[in-house]
Each structure stands twice: as structure tokens, then as C-alpha cells.
Coordinates of C-alpha atoms and ligand atoms in Angstrom, one line a residue:
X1 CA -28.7 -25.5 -54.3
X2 CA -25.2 -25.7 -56.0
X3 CA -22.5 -26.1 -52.7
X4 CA -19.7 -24.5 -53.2
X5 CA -21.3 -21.2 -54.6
X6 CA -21.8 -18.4 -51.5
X7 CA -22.3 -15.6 -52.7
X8 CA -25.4 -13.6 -52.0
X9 CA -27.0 -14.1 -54.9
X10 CA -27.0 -17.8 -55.0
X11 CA -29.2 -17.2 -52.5
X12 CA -32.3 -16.0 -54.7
X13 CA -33.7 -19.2 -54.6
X14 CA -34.1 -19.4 -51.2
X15 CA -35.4 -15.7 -50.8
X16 CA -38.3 -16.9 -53.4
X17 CA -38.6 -20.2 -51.6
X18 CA -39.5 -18.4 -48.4
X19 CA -41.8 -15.3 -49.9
X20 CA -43.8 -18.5 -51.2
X21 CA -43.9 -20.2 -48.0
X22 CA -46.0 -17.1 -46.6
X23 CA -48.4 -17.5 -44.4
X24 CA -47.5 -20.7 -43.9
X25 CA -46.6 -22.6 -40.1
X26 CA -42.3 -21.3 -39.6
X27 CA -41.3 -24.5 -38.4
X28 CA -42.6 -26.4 -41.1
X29 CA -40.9 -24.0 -43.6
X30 CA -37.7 -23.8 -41.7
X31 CA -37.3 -27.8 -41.6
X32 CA -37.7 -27.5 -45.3
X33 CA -35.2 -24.9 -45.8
X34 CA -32.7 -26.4 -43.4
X35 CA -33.2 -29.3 -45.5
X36 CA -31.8 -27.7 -48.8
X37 CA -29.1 -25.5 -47.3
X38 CA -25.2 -26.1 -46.4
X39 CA -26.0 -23.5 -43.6
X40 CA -29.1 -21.5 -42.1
X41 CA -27.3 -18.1 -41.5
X42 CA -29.0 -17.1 -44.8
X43 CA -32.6 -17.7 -43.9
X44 CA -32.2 -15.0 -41.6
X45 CA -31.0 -12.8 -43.1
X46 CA -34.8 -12.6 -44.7
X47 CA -36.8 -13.8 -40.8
X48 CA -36.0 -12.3 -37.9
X49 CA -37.3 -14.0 -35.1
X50 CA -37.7 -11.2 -33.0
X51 CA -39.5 -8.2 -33.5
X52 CA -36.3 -5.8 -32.2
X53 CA -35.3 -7.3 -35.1
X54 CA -37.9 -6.7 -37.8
X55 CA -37.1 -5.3 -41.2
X56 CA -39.4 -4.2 -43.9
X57 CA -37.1 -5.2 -46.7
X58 CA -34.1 -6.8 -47.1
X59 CA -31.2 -6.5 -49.8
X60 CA -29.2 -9.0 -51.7
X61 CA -26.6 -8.3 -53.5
X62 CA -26.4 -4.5 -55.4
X63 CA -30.2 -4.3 -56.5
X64 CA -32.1 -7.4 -55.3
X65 CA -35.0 -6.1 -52.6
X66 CA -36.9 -8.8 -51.0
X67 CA -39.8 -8.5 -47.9
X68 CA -38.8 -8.8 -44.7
X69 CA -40.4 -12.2 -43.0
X70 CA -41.4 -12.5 -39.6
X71 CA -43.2 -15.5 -37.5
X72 CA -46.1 -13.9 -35.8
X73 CA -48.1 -15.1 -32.8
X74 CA -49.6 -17.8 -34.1
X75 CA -46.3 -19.2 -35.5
X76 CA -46.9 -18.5 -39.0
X77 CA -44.6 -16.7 -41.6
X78 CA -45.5 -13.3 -42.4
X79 CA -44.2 -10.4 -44.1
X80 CA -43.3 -7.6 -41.8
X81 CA -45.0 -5.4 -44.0
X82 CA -47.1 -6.6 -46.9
X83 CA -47.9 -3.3 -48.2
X84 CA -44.5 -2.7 -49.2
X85 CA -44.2 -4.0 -53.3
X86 CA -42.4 -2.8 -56.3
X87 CA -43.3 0.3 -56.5
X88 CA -42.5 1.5 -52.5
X89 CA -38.7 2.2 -53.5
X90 CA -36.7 4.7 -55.3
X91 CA -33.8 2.6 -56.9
X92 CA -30.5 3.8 -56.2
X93 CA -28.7 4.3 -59.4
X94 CA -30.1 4.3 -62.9
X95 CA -27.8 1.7 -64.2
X96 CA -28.9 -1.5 -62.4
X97 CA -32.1 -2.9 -63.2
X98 CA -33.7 -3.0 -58.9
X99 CA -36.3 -5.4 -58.1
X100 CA -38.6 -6.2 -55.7
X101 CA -39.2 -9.9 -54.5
X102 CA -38.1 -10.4 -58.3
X103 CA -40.6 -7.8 -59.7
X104 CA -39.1 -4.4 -61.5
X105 CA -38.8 -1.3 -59.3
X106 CA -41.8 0.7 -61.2
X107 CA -40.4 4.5 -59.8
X108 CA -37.7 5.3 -61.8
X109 CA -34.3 6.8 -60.4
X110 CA -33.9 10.3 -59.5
X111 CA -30.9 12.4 -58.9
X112 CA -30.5 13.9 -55.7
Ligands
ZN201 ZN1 -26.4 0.8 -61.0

């Protein structure tokens, strides 16, 4: 990862890295983020470590919607919900293009 680049969308690559470390054991997975990070605030923003603080999805940046992760009992990463995909969420605005662990929003925008 670039240092010197913070912003929250320099963070996609981690986000991806993670979703395909599912299901996998955390600490194995956190060792190898740590290892490619200049901090580890950002994994958790995606992993919360304790279920008080569970989220089904997570934003970054305007229009970027990833899963939420968790580490269940058995130690292993997990989504806290894997039903949740690309088509569970209205976007916001009709403007941005929103997406879903990197996947188009399928519902289209409606007015309120
Ligand atoms: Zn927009």
C-alpha cells in the first residue's frame, strides 16, 4: 500500500483483502494485514471484535459499502451478515455510482 496516502479510499484494498480472507482463522489474517499497513485503525473499521460492536455494513468514502466482519466463536472471520449483497441497499443519491463489496447497487435511487 502507497504510505503517505490516508484517505479512506486508499483503503479499498484492504476492505477487499479482508472480505477474501472470510472464513478464514482472524489471527492469521490480522498478522497479514498488520503486515501491509502503516497502522491497524483501518481494519476495524471493517471487524469489530465485539459483538456490541457488530455492523452489518460499513461505508468508505461517499458510496463504497462493504460487509461488516466479525470473529466468531471459533476464531474465524465472518460476515456479520452474509445475506446482506448488492442489492439489500437503496443508494443515496442518483449521481454516484454505490457499490457493494465492489459490486453495483442493483436498486436504483428513489426520491423521498
Ligand atoms: Zn451522488
Amino acid at each position: 500500500m502507497h504510505a503517505g496516502k490516508r484517505r479512506g479510499l486508499d483503503y479499498t484494498p484492504l476492505f477487499r483483502f479482508l472480505l477474501s480472507r472470510v472464513g478464514a482463522p482472524w489471527n492469521e489474517v490480522h498478522s497479514e494485514a498488520v503486515a501491509r499497513l502503516d497502522q491497524q485503525a483501518p481494519i476495524f473499521w471493517m471487524v469489530a471484535l465485539r459483538k456490541e460492536d457488530w455492523q452489518e455494513y460499513v461505508r468508505l468514502g461517499e458510496s463504497s459499502y462493504f460487509s461488516g466482519l466479525c470473529v466468531d466463536a471459533l476464531g474465524l472471520l465472518q460476515r456479520v451478515n452474509p445475506g446482506l449483497g448488492p442489492d439489500s441497499l437503496a443508494p443515496q443519491c442518483s449521481c454516484c455510482t454505490h457499490t457493494f463489496n465492489g459490486v453495483p447497487f442493483t436498486r436504483r435511487f428513489e426520491a423521498p
